[in-house]
PDB file of C-alpha atoms in Angstrom:
ATOM      1  CA  MET R 126      43.650  26.470  35.814  1.00 45.00           C
ATOM      2  CA  PHE R 127      44.169  24.611  32.510  1.00 45.00           C
ATOM      3  CA  SER R 128      44.092  21.158  34.075  1.00 46.00           C
ATOM      4  CA  LYS R 129      40.273  21.057  34.003  1.00 51.00           C
ATOM      5  CA  LEU R 130      39.979  22.057  30.315  1.00 41.00           C
ATOM      6  CA  PRO R 131      39.753  19.294  27.713  1.00 46.00           C
ATOM      7  CA  LYS R 132      43.029  18.760  25.833  1.00 41.00           C
ATOM      8  CA  TYR R 133      41.489  19.558  22.443  1.00 36.00           C
ATOM      9  CA  LEU R 134      40.291  22.947  23.771  1.00 35.00           C
ATOM     10  CA  ILE R 135      43.784  23.763  25.043  1.00 38.00           C
ATOM     11  CA  LEU R 136      45.203  22.746  21.668  1.00 36.00           C
ATOM     12  CA  CYS R 137      42.670  24.948  19.832  1.00 33.00           C
ATOM     13  CA  LEU R 138      43.528  27.894  22.074  1.00 37.00           C
ATOM     14  CA  CYS R 139      47.238  27.384  21.370  1.00 34.00           C
ATOM     15  CA  PHE R 140      46.640  27.342  17.603  1.00 36.00           C
ATOM     16  CA  ALA R 141      44.442  30.445  17.838  1.00 36.00           C
ATOM     17  CA  PHE R 142      47.193  32.229  19.790  1.00 36.00           C
ATOM     18  CA  LEU R 143      49.818  31.245  17.209  1.00 34.00           C
ATOM     19  CA  PHE R 144      47.561  32.368  14.350  1.00 35.00           C
ATOM     20  CA  VAL R 145      46.959  35.786  15.915  1.00 34.00           C
ATOM     21  CA  ASN R 146      50.689  36.254  16.573  1.00 36.00           C
ATOM     22  CA  SER R 147      51.573  35.355  12.980  1.00 34.00           C
ATOM     23  CA  LYS R 148      49.500  38.225  11.574  1.00 35.00           C
ATOM     24  CA  CYS R 149      51.365  41.153   9.991  1.00 38.00           C
ATOM     25  CA  SER R 150      52.567  43.956  12.207  1.00 39.00           C
ATOM     26  CA  ASP R 151      52.138  47.619  11.304  1.00 39.00           C
ATOM     27  CA  ASP R 152      55.657  47.556   9.768  1.00 40.00           C
ATOM     28  CA  ASP R 153      54.809  44.621   7.521  1.00 40.00           C
ATOM     29  CA  GLU R 154      52.398  44.547   4.635  1.00 39.00           C
ATOM     30  CA  VAL R 155      50.635  47.878   4.377  1.00 41.00           C
ATOM     31  CA  ASP R 156      47.430  47.982   2.332  1.00 43.00           C
ATOM     32  CA  GLY R 157      48.361  44.726   0.567  1.00 50.00           C
ATOM     33  CA  ASN R 158      51.852  45.930  -0.390  1.00 71.00           C
ATOM     34  CA  CYS R 159      54.961  44.030   0.566  1.00 89.00           C
ATOM     35  CA  GLY R 160      56.404  46.514   3.057  1.00 95.00           C
ATOM     36  CA  PRO R 161      57.337  50.146   3.459  1.00 97.00           C
ATOM     37  CA  ALA R 162      57.753  51.981   0.173  1.00 97.00           C
ATOM     38  CA  ALA R 163      61.057  53.331  -1.048  1.00 97.00           C
ATOM     39  CA  VAL R 164      61.450  56.982  -0.073  1.00 98.00           C
ATOM     40  CA  ILE R 165      62.165  59.267  -3.046  1.00 98.00           C
ATOM     41  CA  ASP R 166      63.963  62.330  -1.706  1.00 97.00           C
ATOM     42  CA  TYR R 167      67.093  63.865  -3.247  1.00 96.00           C
ATOM     43  CA  GLY R 168      67.991  65.924  -0.164  1.00 96.00           C
ATOM     44  CA  TYR R 169      67.508  63.046   2.256  1.00 96.00           C
ATOM     45  CA  TYR R 170      69.435  60.733  -0.090  1.00 97.00           C
ATOM     46  CA  ASN R 171      72.464  63.042  -0.142  1.00 95.00           C
ATOM     47  CA  ALA R 172      72.434  63.924   3.568  1.00 96.00           C
ATOM     48  CA  ALA R 173      71.548  60.548   5.096  1.00 95.00           C
ATOM     49  CA  GLU R 174      74.173  58.785   7.176  1.00 94.00           C
ATOM     50  CA  SER R 175      74.072  55.117   8.009  1.00 95.00           C
ATOM     51  CA  ASN R 176      75.547  52.849  10.662  1.00 95.00           C
ATOM     52  CA  ASN R 177      77.788  50.043   9.403  1.00 94.00           C
ATOM     53  CA  TYR R 178      76.173  46.892   8.059  1.00 95.00           C
ATOM     54  CA  ASP R 179      76.958  44.128   5.581  1.00 96.00           C
ATOM     55  CA  MET R 180      74.704  43.515   2.606  1.00 96.00           C
ATOM     56  CA  VAL R 181      74.247  39.732   2.583  1.00 96.00           C
ATOM     57  CA  SER R 182      71.812  39.452  -0.324  1.00 96.00           C
ATOM     58  CA  ALA R 183      69.171  41.293  -2.297  1.00 97.00           C
ATOM     59  CA  ASN R 184      66.550  40.105  -4.757  1.00 98.00           C
ATOM     60  CA  ILE R 185      63.284  41.246  -6.265  1.00 98.00           C
ATOM     61  CA  THR R 186      60.048  39.267  -6.173  1.00 97.00           C
ATOM     62  CA  GLY R 187      57.143  41.001  -7.886  1.00 96.00           C
ATOM     63  CA  ASN R 188      57.076  44.560  -6.522  1.00 97.00           C
ATOM     64  CA  CYS R 189      59.101  43.604  -3.438  1.00 98.00           C
ATOM     65  CA  LEU R 190      62.783  44.162  -2.770  1.00 98.00           C
ATOM     66  CA  ASN R 191      64.041  41.599  -0.255  1.00 98.00           C
ATOM     67  CA  VAL R 192      67.314  42.570   1.415  1.00 97.00           C
ATOM     68  CA  GLU R 193      69.254  40.616   3.988  1.00 97.00           C
ATOM     69  CA  ILE R 194      71.670  42.643   6.071  1.00 97.00           C
ATOM     70  CA  ALA R 195      73.973  41.726   8.927  1.00 96.00           C
ATOM     71  CA  ALA R 196      75.455  43.868  11.684  1.00 96.00           C
ATOM     72  CA  SER R 197      76.532  43.707  15.276  1.00 94.00           C
ATOM     73  CA  GLY R 198      73.665  43.874  17.708  1.00 92.00           C
ATOM     74  CA  CYS R 199      71.588  41.983  20.215  1.00 92.00           C
ATOM     75  CA  ASP R 200      68.777  40.609  18.063  1.00 91.00           C
ATOM     76  CA  GLY R 201      68.020  43.313  15.489  1.00 91.00           C
ATOM     77  CA  SER R 202      64.660  44.189  17.034  1.00 91.00           C
ATOM     78  CA  ASN R 203      65.637  47.852  17.389  1.00 92.00           C
ATOM     79  CA  TRP R 204      67.131  48.265  13.930  1.00 95.00           C
ATOM     80  CA  SER R 205      65.749  50.802  11.509  1.00 96.00           C
ATOM     81  CA  LEU R 206      66.226  50.420   7.757  1.00 97.00           C
ATOM     82  CA  VAL R 207      65.001  52.864   5.110  1.00 98.00           C
ATOM     83  CA  LEU R 208      65.291  52.427   1.344  1.00 98.00           C
ATOM     84  CA  LEU R 209      66.125  55.787  -0.259  1.00 98.00           C
ATOM     85  CA  ASP R 210      65.915  56.726  -3.915  1.00 98.00           C
ATOM     86  CA  SER R 211      67.838  59.788  -5.146  1.00 97.00           C
ATOM     87  CA  GLY R 212      64.939  60.888  -7.354  1.00 97.00           C
ATOM     88  CA  ASP R 213      67.219  60.959 -10.391  1.00 96.00           C
ATOM     89  CA  ILE R 214      66.253  58.757 -13.326  1.00 96.00           C
ATOM     90  CA  ALA R 215      69.063  57.973 -15.756  1.00 95.00           C
ATOM     91  CA  GLU R 216      67.715  58.014 -19.292  1.00 91.00           C
ATOM     92  CA  SER R 217      69.027  54.685 -20.529  1.00 94.00           C
ATOM     93  CA  ASN R 218      67.265  51.608 -21.826  1.00 93.00           C
ATOM     94  CA  PRO R 219      65.982  50.468 -19.406  1.00 94.00           C
ATOM     95  CA  VAL R 220      66.045  53.541 -17.175  1.00 97.00           C
ATOM     96  CA  GLN R 221      68.172  53.455 -14.018  1.00 98.00           C
ATOM     97  CA  ARG R 222      67.632  54.654 -10.462  1.00 98.00           C
ATOM     98  CA  ASP R 223      70.166  55.085  -7.636  1.00 98.00           C
ATOM     99  CA  LEU R 224      69.195  53.801  -4.212  1.00 98.00           C
ATOM    100  CA  LYS R 225      70.774  53.251  -0.825  1.00 97.00           C
ATOM    101  CA  LEU R 226      69.805  51.759   2.491  1.00 98.00           C
ATOM    102  CA  VAL R 227      70.001  53.922   5.584  1.00 97.00           C
ATOM    103  CA  PHE R 228      70.598  51.712   8.584  1.00 97.00           C
ATOM    104  CA  SER R 229      70.274  52.797  12.212  1.00 96.00           C
ATOM    105  CA  ASN R 230      71.487  50.466  14.943  1.00 94.00           C
ATOM    106  CA  LEU R 231      71.190  51.485  18.593  1.00 91.00           C
ATOM    107  CA  GLU R 232      71.902  47.996  19.936  1.00 92.00           C
ATOM    108  CA  ASP R 233      75.116  47.600  21.917  1.00 88.00           C
ATOM    109  CA  CYS R 234      75.878  43.869  21.849  1.00 88.00           C
ATOM    110  CA  GLN R 235      78.760  41.827  20.498  1.00 87.00           C
ATOM    111  CA  ALA R 236      76.663  39.320  18.516  1.00 92.00           C
ATOM    112  CA  PHE R 237      76.550  39.458  14.714  1.00 94.00           C
ATOM    113  CA  VAL R 238      72.928  39.284  13.606  1.00 95.00           C
ATOM    114  CA  SER R 239      71.336  39.038  10.163  1.00 96.00           C
ATOM    115  CA  GLN R 240      67.842  40.073   9.217  1.00 96.00           C
ATOM    116  CA  THR R 241      65.725  40.228   6.066  1.00 96.00           C
ATOM    117  CA  ARG R 242      63.630  43.289   5.330  1.00 97.00           C
ATOM    118  CA  VAL R 243      61.167  43.839   2.484  1.00 98.00           C
ATOM    119  CA  PHE R 244      60.444  47.102   0.647  1.00 98.00           C
ATOM    120  CA  ASP R 245      57.711  48.039  -1.817  1.00 98.00           C
ATOM    121  CA  LEU R 246      59.156  49.205  -5.143  1.00 98.00           C
ATOM    122  CA  ALA R 247      55.882  50.151  -6.878  1.00 97.00           C
ATOM    123  CA  ASN R 248      56.464  53.892  -6.509  1.00 96.00           C
ATOM    124  CA  LEU R 249      59.751  53.557  -8.469  1.00 97.00           C
ATOM    125  CA  GLN R 250      57.934  52.555 -11.644  1.00 96.00           C
ATOM    126  CA  THR R 251      57.986  54.936 -14.592  1.00 93.00           C
ATOM    127  CA  PRO R 252      54.772  55.066 -16.640  1.00 90.00           C
ATOM    128  CA  GLU R 253      56.378  54.669 -20.061  1.00 90.00           C
ATOM    129  CA  ASP R 254      58.641  51.740 -19.115  1.00 93.00           C
ATOM    130  CA  HIS R 255      58.186  48.148 -17.987  1.00 95.00           C
ATOM    131  CA  SER R 256      61.467  47.801 -16.146  1.00 97.00           C
ATOM    132  CA  VAL R 257      64.078  49.828 -14.300  1.00 97.00           C
ATOM    133  CA  ILE R 258      67.630  49.017 -13.271  1.00 98.00           C
ATOM    134  CA  LEU R 259      68.210  49.582  -9.558  1.00 98.00           C
ATOM    135  CA  ASN R 260      71.741  50.569  -8.564  1.00 98.00           C
ATOM    136  CA  ILE R 261      71.799  49.955  -4.816  1.00 97.00           C
ATOM    137  CA  ASP R 262      74.759  51.371  -2.941  1.00 96.00           C
ATOM    138  CA  GLY R 263      76.728  48.528  -1.328  1.00 92.00           C
ATOM    139  CA  LEU R 264      75.416  45.870  -3.698  1.00 95.00           C
ATOM    140  CA  ASP R 265      77.967  44.521  -6.185  1.00 93.00           C
ATOM    141  CA  GLU R 266      75.454  44.019  -9.007  1.00 96.00           C
ATOM    142  CA  SER R 267      72.496  46.069 -10.178  1.00 98.00           C
ATOM    143  CA  LEU R 268      69.026  44.538  -9.970  1.00 98.00           C
ATOM    144  CA  THR R 269      66.445  44.736 -12.741  1.00 98.00           C
ATOM    145  CA  TYR R 270      62.941  45.484 -11.508  1.00 98.00           C
ATOM    146  CA  ILE R 271      60.403  44.287 -14.104  1.00 97.00           C
ATOM    147  CA  TYR R 272      56.779  45.411 -13.736  1.00 95.00           C
TER     148      TYR R 272
END
């Protein structure tokens, strides 16, 4: 079928296919934000249980929290990761918030896979401040979110 098409047309079709596949999925950037927003819910924060994972790294770029986690699994395509905020704001300078990641892993494979996920932190801003310290459960050091 493709043997009769000119090579440049086949090449253009391949690039178009790659471009379409590189677009954001519904789980990626939502309305120009960097990912799903942190969920602020005291009850959910206290009741949530998580599967085991290792926190490889975490950093903040703009309003985005980038976390790399690792766990056993096949390829991580069925993992679920939610960033939870307790809703409590410690009155310090700068203010502090407590967060944790809730990880769900239904994959039953022996491989050890790592994956980076991105969360939108904008809803954690406090109007009277320009920064907040994020204490993320499982992370050795707090992160300072400057906005």
